[in-house]
Coordinates of C-alpha atoms and ligand atoms in Angstrom, one line a residue:
X1 CA -56.9 59.5 194.7
X2 CA -57.5 60.1 198.6
X3 CA -58.1 56.9 200.2
X4 CA -60.7 57.4 203.5
X5 CA -58.7 55.6 206.3
X6 CA -62.0 55.3 208.2
X7 CA -63.4 53.1 205.2
X8 CA -60.3 51.2 204.8
X9 CA -60.2 50.5 208.4
X10 CA -63.8 49.3 208.6
X11 CA -63.1 47.2 205.6
X12 CA -60.4 46.0 206.7
X13 CA -61.4 44.5 210.5
X14 CA -64.0 42.1 209.3
X15 CA -61.1 39.9 208.3
X16 CA -58.1 41.2 210.6
X17 CA -58.7 38.0 212.2
X18 CA -58.7 35.5 209.5
X19 CA -55.4 37.4 208.8
X20 CA -53.7 36.6 212.2
X21 CA -55.0 33.3 212.3
X22 CA -52.9 32.6 209.2
X23 CA -49.6 34.2 210.0
X24 CA -48.2 32.1 212.9
X25 CA -45.4 31.6 211.5
X26 CA -41.8 32.1 213.9
X27 CA -41.0 34.8 214.2
X28 CA -37.6 35.4 212.7
X29 CA -36.4 37.7 209.9
X30 CA -38.4 37.4 206.9
X31 CA -37.0 37.8 203.4
X32 CA -38.0 40.2 201.0
X33 CA -39.8 38.2 199.2
X34 CA -41.5 36.4 201.4
X35 CA -42.6 39.7 202.9
X36 CA -44.1 40.6 199.3
X37 CA -46.1 37.6 199.0
X38 CA -47.8 38.2 202.8
X39 CA -48.5 41.4 202.1
X40 CA -50.2 40.6 198.3
X41 CA -51.7 37.4 200.2
X42 CA -52.8 39.7 203.0
X43 CA -54.8 42.4 200.8
X44 CA -57.0 39.1 198.6
X45 CA -58.3 38.6 202.0
X46 CA -59.7 41.9 202.1
X47 CA -59.8 43.5 198.5
X48 CA -62.4 44.8 196.3
X49 CA -62.8 44.6 192.6
X50 CA -62.8 48.6 193.2
X51 CA -59.4 48.9 195.6
X52 CA -57.2 48.5 192.9
X53 CA -54.2 50.5 192.3
X54 CA -51.9 50.8 189.5
X55 CA -48.4 53.0 189.4
X56 CA -46.2 53.3 186.8
X57 CA -42.0 54.8 186.5
X58 CA -41.0 56.4 183.3
X59 CA -39.5 53.3 181.0
X60 CA -35.9 54.2 180.9
X61 CA -33.8 54.6 178.0
X62 CA -31.2 52.2 177.2
X63 CA -28.6 54.1 175.5
X64 CA -26.9 53.8 179.1
X65 CA -26.4 52.4 182.5
X66 CA -28.6 53.3 185.1
X67 CA -27.8 56.4 187.2
X68 CA -29.1 57.3 191.0
X69 CA -32.2 59.7 189.1
X70 CA -33.5 56.2 187.9
X71 CA -33.4 54.4 190.9
X72 CA -34.8 57.6 192.6
X73 CA -37.8 57.5 190.0
X74 CA -38.3 53.8 191.1
X75 CA -37.8 53.8 194.6
X76 CA -40.8 57.0 195.2
X77 CA -43.1 54.0 192.9
X78 CA -42.1 51.6 194.9
X79 CA -42.7 53.3 198.4
X80 CA -46.7 54.0 197.1
X81 CA -47.3 50.6 195.8
X82 CA -45.6 48.9 199.0
X83 CA -48.2 51.7 200.8
X84 CA -51.2 50.9 198.8
X85 CA -50.6 46.7 199.4
X86 CA -50.0 48.0 203.3
X87 CA -53.5 49.5 202.9
X88 CA -54.9 46.4 201.1
X89 CA -54.9 47.1 198.3
X90 CA -54.3 45.2 195.1
X91 CA -51.7 47.0 194.0
X92 CA -49.8 46.9 190.1
X93 CA -46.3 48.4 189.6
X94 CA -45.0 48.7 186.2
X95 CA -41.0 50.1 185.3
X96 CA -39.2 48.8 182.2
X97 CA -37.1 50.6 179.7
X98 CA -37.1 52.8 176.7
X99 CA -35.6 50.4 173.6
X100 CA -36.3 52.0 169.8
X101 CA -35.5 55.6 168.4
X102 CA -32.5 57.2 166.9
X103 CA -31.0 57.8 170.0
X104 CA -30.5 54.1 171.1
X105 CA -30.2 53.1 167.3
X106 CA -27.2 55.5 167.7
X107 CA -25.7 54.5 170.7
X108 CA -26.0 50.8 169.8
X109 CA -24.2 51.6 166.4
X110 CA -21.1 53.6 168.9
X111 CA -21.0 50.2 170.9
X112 CA -20.8 48.1 167.5
X113 CA -23.3 46.1 168.7
X114 CA -26.7 45.0 166.7
X115 CA -30.1 47.0 168.7
X116 CA -31.7 43.9 170.0
X117 CA -28.4 42.6 171.7
X118 CA -27.2 45.8 173.2
X119 CA -30.9 46.9 174.7
X120 CA -31.0 43.4 176.3
X121 CA -27.9 44.1 177.6
X122 CA -28.9 47.9 179.8
X123 CA -31.9 46.7 180.6
X124 CA -30.9 43.3 182.4
X125 CA -28.6 46.2 184.2
X126 CA -31.4 48.3 185.0
X127 CA -33.2 45.5 186.1
X128 CA -30.4 43.9 188.1
X129 CA -29.7 47.3 190.1
X130 CA -34.1 47.6 190.8
X131 CA -33.7 44.1 191.9
X132 CA -31.0 44.7 193.9
X133 CA -32.6 48.3 195.7
X134 CA -35.5 45.4 196.4
X135 CA -38.1 47.8 193.7
X136 CA -41.0 45.0 193.6
X137 CA -42.2 46.0 190.5
X138 CA -45.0 43.6 189.1
X139 CA -44.2 44.4 185.7
X140 CA -41.2 44.5 184.2
X141 CA -42.0 46.0 180.4
X142 CA -39.5 46.1 177.3
X143 CA -40.7 47.9 174.1
X144 CA -39.0 45.6 172.2
X145 CA -41.3 42.7 173.5
X146 CA -43.6 41.4 170.9
X147 CA -47.3 42.3 173.0
X148 CA -46.3 45.6 173.4
X149 CA -45.5 46.3 169.1
X150 CA -49.0 44.9 168.9
X151 CA -50.8 46.7 171.1
X152 CA -48.9 50.0 169.7
X153 CA -49.9 49.2 166.0
X154 CA -53.7 48.6 167.5
X155 CA -53.5 52.3 169.4
X156 CA -51.7 54.1 166.1
X157 CA -54.7 52.2 164.1
X158 CA -57.2 53.7 166.4
X159 CA -56.1 56.9 165.7
X160 CA -55.8 56.6 163.0
X161 CA -59.4 55.1 162.1
X162 CA -60.7 58.2 163.6
X163 CA -59.5 60.6 161.4
X164 CA -56.7 61.9 163.7
X165 CA -53.8 61.2 162.1
X166 CA -52.8 62.4 158.6
X167 CA -50.1 62.3 156.2
X168 CA -47.6 65.6 156.2
X169 CA -45.0 67.3 156.4
X170 CA -42.4 68.1 159.2
X171 CA -40.1 71.1 159.0
X172 CA -38.7 72.2 162.2
X173 CA -36.5 71.5 164.8
X174 CA -35.4 67.9 166.6
X175 CA -33.1 66.8 169.8
X176 CA -31.8 63.2 169.4
X177 CA -31.4 63.2 172.4
X178 CA -35.0 63.9 174.0
X179 CA -36.7 62.6 171.4
X180 CA -38.3 66.0 171.3
X181 CA -39.6 67.9 168.1
X182 CA -39.1 71.9 169.1
X183 CA -40.7 75.3 167.6
X184 CA -38.5 78.1 167.1
X185 CA -39.3 79.8 170.6
X186 CA -37.9 76.5 172.4
X187 CA -34.7 76.9 171.0
X188 CA -31.2 78.6 171.9
X189 CA -27.7 79.6 171.2
X190 CA -25.4 77.6 172.3
X191 CA -21.2 76.6 171.9
X192 CA -20.2 73.8 171.7
X193 CA -16.7 71.9 173.0
X194 CA -14.9 73.0 169.8
X195 CA -16.3 77.0 170.0
X196 CA -18.7 76.2 167.2
X197 CA -22.1 77.6 167.0
X198 CA -25.1 75.3 168.0
X199 CA -28.6 75.1 168.5
X200 CA -30.2 74.0 172.0
X201 CA -33.6 73.3 173.9
X202 CA -33.3 76.1 176.0
X203 CA -35.4 73.4 178.4
X204 CA -32.7 70.5 178.7
X205 CA -29.8 72.3 177.1
X206 CA -29.6 69.0 174.4
X207 CA -28.1 70.2 171.2
X208 CA -31.4 70.4 168.2
X209 CA -31.2 69.9 164.6
X210 CA -33.2 71.0 161.7
X211 CA -35.3 68.5 159.6
X212 CA -37.4 68.2 157.0
X213 CA -39.3 65.4 156.2
X214 CA -42.7 63.2 155.0
X215 CA -44.4 61.9 158.2
X216 CA -47.6 61.9 159.8
X217 CA -49.0 64.1 162.0
X218 CA -51.2 63.9 165.1
X219 CA -54.6 66.5 165.3
X220 CA -53.0 67.3 168.6
X221 CA -53.6 71.5 167.6
X222 CA -57.8 69.7 168.5
X223 CA -57.4 68.9 172.0
X224 CA -56.6 72.4 174.1
X225 CA -59.8 72.6 175.2
X226 CA -60.0 69.2 176.3
X227 CA -57.3 69.3 177.8
X228 CA -57.8 72.2 179.8
X229 CA -61.1 71.6 180.6
X230 CA -59.7 68.0 182.4
X231 CA -56.7 69.8 184.8
X232 CA -59.6 72.7 185.1
X233 CA -62.1 69.3 186.8
X234 CA -59.0 67.9 188.5
X235 CA -56.6 70.1 190.3
X236 CA -55.0 67.0 191.4
X237 CA -54.2 65.7 188.3
X238 CA -50.7 66.7 188.3
X239 CA -49.0 67.2 191.8
X240 CA -47.2 69.1 193.0
X241 CA -49.5 72.2 192.0
X242 CA -46.2 74.3 191.0
X243 CA -45.7 71.8 187.5
X244 CA -49.9 71.7 187.4
X245 CA -49.8 75.7 186.8
X246 CA -46.5 74.9 184.4
X247 CA -49.3 72.9 182.4
X248 CA -52.0 75.2 182.1
X249 CA -49.7 77.4 181.2
X250 CA -48.6 75.7 178.5
X251 CA -51.9 75.2 177.0
X252 CA -52.5 78.5 176.6
X253 CA -49.3 78.9 174.8
X254 CA -48.8 77.4 170.9
X255 CA -50.1 73.8 170.5
X256 CA -49.2 72.7 167.1
X257 CA -50.5 69.2 165.6
X258 CA -47.1 66.6 166.9
X259 CA -45.0 64.6 163.9
X260 CA -45.5 61.2 165.1
X261 CA -43.4 59.7 162.6
X262 CA -40.0 59.5 161.3
X263 CA -38.8 58.2 158.2
X264 CA -37.5 54.6 158.1
X265 CA -34.6 55.5 155.9
X266 CA -33.3 57.8 159.0
X267 CA -35.1 55.5 161.9
X268 CA -34.9 51.4 160.9
X269 CA -35.2 51.3 164.9
X270 CA -38.7 51.4 166.0
X271 CA -42.0 50.0 165.1
X272 CA -43.3 50.6 161.9
X273 CA -46.2 51.9 160.5
X274 CA -49.1 50.3 159.8
X275 CA -49.7 50.0 156.5
X276 CA -46.3 51.8 155.4
X277 CA -43.5 50.8 155.6
X278 CA -42.1 53.6 154.9
X279 CA -42.4 55.3 158.0
X280 CA -41.5 54.5 161.9
X281 CA -43.4 54.9 164.6
X282 CA -42.0 58.1 166.7
X283 CA -40.1 56.8 170.1
X284 CA -42.4 58.9 172.2
X285 CA -46.0 57.6 171.2
X286 CA -44.5 53.8 171.3
X287 CA -43.0 54.2 174.7
X288 CA -45.9 55.9 176.4
X289 CA -48.4 53.2 175.5
X290 CA -46.2 50.8 177.3
X291 CA -48.4 51.7 180.7
X292 CA -51.4 50.8 178.8
X293 CA -49.8 47.3 177.5
X294 CA -48.9 46.4 181.2
X295 CA -52.4 47.1 181.8
X296 CA -53.7 44.6 179.3
X297 CA -54.1 46.8 176.5
X298 CA -55.8 46.1 173.8
X299 CA -58.1 43.8 175.1
X300 CA -59.8 44.3 178.5
X301 CA -57.4 46.5 180.6
X302 CA -59.8 48.9 182.7
X303 CA -59.8 47.7 186.1
X304 CA -55.9 48.9 186.5
X305 CA -56.2 51.8 183.9
X306 CA -59.2 53.2 185.4
X307 CA -57.0 53.4 188.2
X308 CA -53.5 54.5 186.7
X309 CA -50.9 56.6 188.8
X310 CA -47.4 57.7 186.9
X311 CA -44.2 58.8 188.5
X312 CA -42.2 61.1 185.8
X313 CA -39.1 63.5 186.4
X314 CA -39.9 67.2 185.7
X315 CA -38.0 66.8 182.1
X316 CA -40.4 64.7 180.6
X317 CA -43.8 66.3 181.7
X318 CA -44.7 67.4 178.4
X319 CA -44.7 64.5 176.9
X320 CA -47.2 62.6 180.0
X321 CA -49.2 66.3 180.6
X322 CA -50.1 66.5 177.1
X323 CA -49.4 64.4 174.1
X324 CA -50.3 61.5 176.1
X325 CA -53.4 62.6 177.4
X326 CA -54.1 63.9 174.2
X327 CA -53.4 60.1 172.7
X328 CA -56.3 58.9 175.4
X329 CA -58.8 61.7 174.5
X330 CA -58.2 60.8 170.7
X331 CA -58.1 57.1 171.4
X332 CA -61.3 57.3 173.9
X333 CA -59.7 56.0 176.5
X334 CA -60.0 57.3 180.3
X335 CA -57.3 59.9 181.5
X336 CA -54.7 58.5 184.0
X337 CA -55.8 59.4 188.1
X338 CA -52.4 61.5 188.7
X339 CA -49.4 62.2 187.2
X340 CA -46.8 62.8 190.2
X341 CA -43.5 64.9 189.1
X342 CA -40.1 65.3 190.7
X343 CA -37.5 67.5 190.4
X344 CA -33.8 66.2 189.8
X345 CA -30.7 65.2 191.9
X346 CA -27.9 67.6 190.9
X347 CA -23.8 66.6 191.5
X348 CA -22.6 70.3 191.9
X349 CA -25.4 72.2 190.8
X350 CA -25.4 70.9 188.0
X351 CA -28.1 67.8 186.5
X352 CA -26.9 64.2 186.6
X353 CA -26.1 63.3 183.1
X354 CA -23.4 61.2 181.3
X355 CA -22.7 63.7 178.9
X356 CA -21.1 65.9 181.5
X357 CA -19.4 62.7 183.6
X358 CA -21.2 63.5 187.1
X359 CA -23.2 60.8 187.1
X360 CA -23.6 59.0 190.2
X361 CA -23.8 55.1 190.4
X362 CA -26.7 54.0 192.4
X363 CA -25.2 49.9 192.6
X364 CA -22.5 51.3 194.4
X365 CA -23.9 53.9 196.4
X366 CA -26.3 50.6 197.6
X367 CA -23.6 48.6 198.4
X368 CA -21.6 51.3 200.2
X369 CA -24.7 53.1 202.5
X370 CA -26.6 49.7 201.9
X371 CA -30.2 49.2 200.1
X372 CA -32.1 50.8 202.9
X373 CA -29.7 53.7 203.7
X374 CA -29.8 54.8 200.4
X375 CA -33.3 54.4 199.6
X376 CA -34.3 56.6 203.0
X377 CA -31.9 59.0 201.8
X378 CA -33.3 59.5 198.6
X379 CA -36.7 60.2 199.9
X380 CA -36.1 61.9 203.1
X381 CA -33.7 64.3 201.0
X382 CA -35.5 64.4 197.5
X383 CA -38.4 66.9 197.7
X384 CA -40.5 67.1 194.0
X385 CA -41.3 70.6 194.2
X386 CA -37.1 71.6 193.6
X387 CA -33.8 70.0 192.8
X388 CA -31.6 68.6 194.7
X389 CA -28.0 68.2 195.1
X390 CA -26.3 64.5 196.3
X391 CA -23.3 64.2 198.1
X392 CA -22.0 61.1 200.1
X393 CA -21.4 63.2 202.9
X394 CA -25.1 64.2 203.1
X395 CA -26.1 60.7 203.4
X396 CA -23.6 59.5 206.0
X397 CA -24.4 62.3 208.3
X398 CA -28.2 61.9 207.6
X399 CA -28.2 58.1 208.1
X400 CA -25.8 58.2 211.4
X401 CA -28.5 60.9 212.5
X402 CA -31.5 58.8 212.1
X403 CA -31.3 55.3 211.0
X404 CA -28.2 54.2 213.3
X405 CA -28.7 57.0 216.1
X406 CA -32.2 58.1 216.6
X407 CA -33.8 55.1 215.4
X408 CA -31.9 52.4 216.2
X409 CA -30.6 53.6 219.1
X410 CA -34.1 53.6 220.8
X411 CA -34.2 50.2 219.8
X412 CA -31.1 48.9 221.6
X413 CA -32.1 51.3 224.6
X414 CA -35.3 49.8 225.2
X415 CA -34.8 45.9 224.3
X416 CA -31.4 46.0 225.7
X417 CA -31.1 43.2 228.3
X418 CA -30.2 45.7 230.8
X419 CA -33.3 47.3 230.9
X420 CA -35.6 44.5 229.7
X421 CA -34.3 41.2 231.3
X422 CA -37.2 39.1 231.0
X423 CA -36.9 40.1 226.5
X424 CA -40.7 40.5 226.4
X425 CA -43.1 43.5 225.8
X426 CA -44.2 44.5 229.3
X427 CA -47.1 45.6 230.8
X428 CA -48.5 49.0 231.0
X429 CA -49.0 50.6 233.9
X430 CA -52.7 52.8 234.1
X431 CA -52.2 54.3 237.1
X432 CA -48.2 54.7 236.5
X433 CA -49.2 57.1 232.6
X434 CA -53.6 57.1 233.8
X435 CA -55.6 59.0 231.2
X436 CA -56.1 62.4 233.4
X437 CA -52.9 63.6 234.9
X438 CA -51.8 62.5 238.3
X439 CA -49.2 59.2 237.5
X440 CA -45.9 60.0 236.7
X441 CA -45.9 61.3 233.3
X442 CA -45.4 64.4 232.9
X443 CA -46.8 67.0 229.6
X444 CA -44.4 66.4 227.1
X445 CA -45.2 62.2 227.5
X446 CA -48.8 63.8 226.9
X447 CA -48.1 65.8 223.6
X448 CA -45.8 62.8 222.7
X449 CA -48.6 60.7 222.4
X450 CA -51.1 62.9 220.5
X451 CA -48.4 62.9 217.9
X452 CA -47.8 59.6 217.8
X453 CA -51.4 58.7 217.8
X454 CA -51.6 61.0 214.8
X455 CA -49.5 60.1 213.3
X456 CA -50.4 57.5 210.5
X457 CA -52.7 59.8 209.5
X458 CA -50.2 62.1 208.6
X459 CA -47.8 59.8 207.1
X460 CA -51.4 58.4 204.8
X461 CA -51.8 61.9 203.5
X462 CA -48.0 62.7 202.7
X463 CA -47.9 59.8 200.8
X464 CA -51.0 60.8 198.7
X465 CA -49.4 63.7 198.0
X466 CA -46.4 62.0 197.1
X467 CA -44.1 64.6 200.0
X468 CA -42.7 60.6 201.2
X469 CA -40.0 63.3 202.7
X470 CA -42.8 65.3 205.0
X471 CA -43.7 62.3 206.0
X472 CA -40.2 60.7 207.4
X473 CA -39.8 64.5 208.7
X474 CA -42.9 63.2 211.1
X475 CA -41.6 60.1 211.3
X476 CA -38.3 61.5 212.6
X477 CA -39.4 64.0 214.6
X478 CA -41.7 61.8 216.5
X479 CA -38.4 59.2 217.0
X480 CA -37.2 62.6 218.8
X481 CA -40.1 62.7 220.8
X482 CA -39.4 58.8 222.0
X483 CA -36.0 59.0 222.7
X484 CA -37.0 62.7 224.7
X485 CA -39.3 60.5 226.9
X486 CA -37.1 57.5 227.6
X487 CA -33.9 60.3 228.7
X488 CA -36.1 62.5 230.2
X489 CA -37.4 59.7 232.8
X490 CA -34.0 57.7 232.8
X491 CA -35.5 54.5 233.4
X492 CA -31.9 52.4 234.5
X493 CA -32.0 54.6 237.7
X494 CA -35.6 53.0 238.8
X495 CA -35.4 50.7 241.6
X496 CA -36.7 47.6 240.2
X497 CA -37.2 46.0 243.7
X498 CA -39.9 48.6 244.4
X499 CA -42.7 47.7 242.9
X500 CA -44.0 51.2 242.1
X501 CA -40.5 51.6 239.8
X502 CA -41.3 48.8 238.3
X503 CA -44.2 49.4 236.9
X504 CA -43.3 53.0 235.9
X505 CA -40.3 51.2 234.3
X506 CA -42.5 48.7 232.7
X507 CA -45.0 51.3 231.1
X508 CA -42.3 53.4 229.9
X509 CA -40.9 50.3 227.5
X510 CA -44.4 49.2 226.9
X511 CA -44.6 52.7 225.6
X512 CA -41.3 53.1 223.7
X513 CA -41.9 49.8 222.1
X514 CA -45.7 50.6 220.9
X515 CA -43.8 54.0 219.5
X516 CA -41.3 51.4 217.4
X517 CA -44.5 49.4 216.7
X518 CA -45.9 52.1 214.6
X519 CA -42.3 54.0 213.5
X520 CA -41.5 50.2 212.0
X521 CA -45.0 49.7 210.5
X522 CA -45.3 52.9 208.8
X523 CA -41.5 52.7 207.7
X524 CA -42.1 49.3 205.5
X525 CA -42.8 50.7 202.3
X526 CA -39.2 52.8 202.8
X527 CA -36.7 50.6 204.5
X528 CA -38.6 47.1 204.2
X529 CA -35.4 45.7 205.6
X530 CA -34.6 47.9 208.0
X531 CA -38.7 48.1 209.2
X532 CA -38.7 43.5 208.9
X533 CA -35.8 43.2 211.1
X534 CA -37.4 46.4 213.6
X535 CA -40.4 44.5 213.9
X536 CA -39.5 41.0 214.0
X537 CA -37.0 41.9 217.2
X538 CA -40.4 43.3 218.7
X539 CA -42.3 40.0 217.8
X540 CA -44.4 41.4 216.0
X541 CA -46.2 39.1 214.0
X542 CA -46.0 39.6 209.4
X543 CA -49.5 39.9 209.6
X544 CA -49.6 41.8 212.0
X545 CA -47.6 45.0 209.9
X546 CA -50.1 46.6 207.8
X547 CA -52.6 49.7 208.2
X548 CA -55.1 48.8 210.6
X549 CA -53.0 47.2 212.4
X550 CA -51.5 50.8 213.9
X551 CA -54.1 51.2 216.6
X552 CA -51.1 52.8 219.2
X553 CA -50.8 52.1 222.3
X554 CA -54.6 50.4 222.9
X555 CA -53.6 50.3 227.1
X556 CA -53.8 53.5 227.4
X557 CA -57.3 53.5 225.8
X558 CA -58.0 51.0 228.4
X559 CA -58.0 48.1 225.6
X560 CA -56.4 44.6 225.1
X561 CA -52.6 44.9 223.5
X562 CA -51.8 41.7 221.9
X563 CA -48.2 42.0 222.1
X564 CA -48.7 42.7 225.9
X565 CA -46.1 39.4 227.9
X566 CA -45.4 38.7 224.7
X567 CA -41.9 37.2 224.4
X568 CA -39.7 40.0 222.1
X569 CA -37.8 38.3 218.8
X570 CA -34.7 37.7 218.7
X571 CA -31.9 39.9 218.7
X572 CA -30.2 39.9 214.9
X573 CA -27.8 42.6 215.6
X574 CA -28.3 46.3 215.4
X575 CA -30.9 47.9 213.8
X576 CA -28.5 50.1 211.8
X577 CA -24.7 50.1 211.5
X578 CA -22.8 53.2 211.9
X579 CA -21.0 54.9 208.8
X580 CA -18.1 55.5 209.0
X581 CA -16.6 58.6 206.7
X582 CA -13.0 57.8 206.7
X583 CA -14.2 54.8 204.2
X584 CA -13.2 57.4 201.6
X585 CA -15.4 56.5 198.1
X586 CA -12.7 56.2 196.0
X587 CA -11.2 53.8 198.3
X588 CA -14.4 52.2 198.0
X589 CA -15.1 51.7 194.1
X590 CA -11.8 50.0 193.5
X591 CA -11.9 48.0 196.0
X592 CA -15.5 46.8 194.5
X593 CA -13.7 46.3 191.4
X594 CA -11.1 44.5 192.3
X595 CA -14.2 42.5 194.0
X596 CA -15.9 41.7 190.6
X597 CA -18.8 44.1 191.9
X598 CA -20.0 46.1 189.0
X599 CA -19.8 49.6 189.0
Ligands
ME8_1 O1 -37.4 60.3 179.1 N1 -32.6 63.0 188.7 O2 -36.1 57.8 179.5 P1 -35.2 58.6 180.8 C1 -34.2 62.2 189.0 N2 -37.8 57.2 178.2 N3 -34.8 62.2 188.0 C2 -34.0 61.8 187.3 C3 -32.5 62.0 186.6 C4 -32.1 63.0 187.9 N4 -31.5 63.9 187.7 N5 -32.4 61.9 186.1 C5 -33.7 60.7 184.9 C6 -37.3 59.5 179.3 N6 -34.4 60.3 186.0 C7 -37.8 58.3 178.0 C8 -39.3 58.2 179.4 S1 -41.4 57.2 179.4 C9 -43.4 56.4 178.4 C10 -40.3 57.2 179.0 C11 -35.6 60.1 185.6 O3 -34.0 57.7 181.0 C12 -36.9 60.9 186.0 O4 -38.3 60.0 186.3 O5 -34.2 59.9 179.9 C13 -36.8 61.0 184.3 O6 -37.7 61.7 184.5 C14 -36.2 60.2 184.2 O7 -34.9 59.2 184.5 C15 -36.2 59.7 182.3 O8 -35.3 58.8 182.1

């Protein structure tokens, strides 16, 4: 769903004054919880009913601890949620854990724990990771909660009453690791570690087993043309485009009815089929309904359900783009607005997985590189269309170049007492930087102004299509241009005793601070702590940080600038400390263990 920016701006302006007067708190670093509260309050001033937004991550299996890939999905969703709040939307953001099914039943058995205790332990680990990384979810759902079990039972009964579920028998391949039924064409040969021939899923590489069971089937085959109609009528429903095409392709192939239950004798850890205690509801049907549970289903849920957007990894596209919409069509409910699909993080070219032993622990990395550092890295390097290989060295190089040197260096230069002894947002002098050429500015400076002026629209477009890396690329290019501007005019060489030089010096700093204000505002969804530090240092109040405040350099257009002449905020140290490459990972992990940090 694209939001017309002009509409947002106008609808927000009327209440903007209200917000300004309600945020007169002194400028100091604002805690992340306070900031989210401010954003929320801000939204309620100018939120209309129809400006709701609902974003979800997959709910994660609790068979193992979270890894970097899980954090990646959560960071993307958090970024879109924060961005929507900045735009004045009333945004709901759900994440959580998927706790039923054979895979979890077996993992709990292997751990020698009762399933619920096992699920609670691992679910808490996910929650702890997300809280530590400033994932500002509004809802954390666990599929073992009562409200969810009721919602699933209700959903099942609706499908049943519509004649879409029938008792049948399934004979075919099943992957417990993927909790997925597979057709013969989706299965291939492989050898396990002992050299024994096994069958595996061609897509995931996980082992499959032949099963033959009496169970309930869903009439999936009846939905092929409705699904194709939906997709053809909504070409942006699945993004990026290559995944949309993949789903269209799948829908041209075989689409057999889907088994939606397992025999209770095999699977006890799940929700019983209403009216048949011998069967347990298939874990994917159970799990997908979580998105409705959070929206309020089976009670009134349209406020959220009509504006739902899912973030998913490419491994679970089929479940979200075929099974889920078919279930929803069957239940007579609207389909999600967008399914944003992302690719995988690999290590040494292989998908991170516990069985391969190549998982990257996101908690350890966010302690090493800071939470914002990790968030920035994941969103700057993660490309939805293709897999991305993770190394610590890439993180160090990127963060040193873009956060420490480029952005941090710019802030430091423009606020250092040597260049800015009065510690204010200095005045802009139109004669030094006139809108017609003729002052001291050169053509590259005008190009920079154009780029920064257009930046919010560019960033908005990329955030809307989940190409966050492109938004960050654009911001980073502008930061480099602003550094070039300062370097080119070397304000430290100007003579303060000469009034023209003094005006030009002030103008250079004013323009650079304006650039920084725009970068800080646009970066809030990505690096909330760094942005807060930056904006606080510039003296930008919490109520002056939303999307309506990204009007760049009003003095250049002959308008007033509310920041001109204002005292800067206090200096709370470097924006982002350079990371040292000598800090070896092994050393860090052993230190964390000694300190009792969870690894
Ligand atoms: O599939 N790179 O849960 P799950 C990027 N419970 N993202 C990754 C990743 C990687 N290497 N590995 C995992 C399930 N992910 C079901 C979902 S939803 C109703 C039920 C992310 O714990 C990515 O989002 O296996 C992927 O789709 C999800 O974690 C799978 O998590």
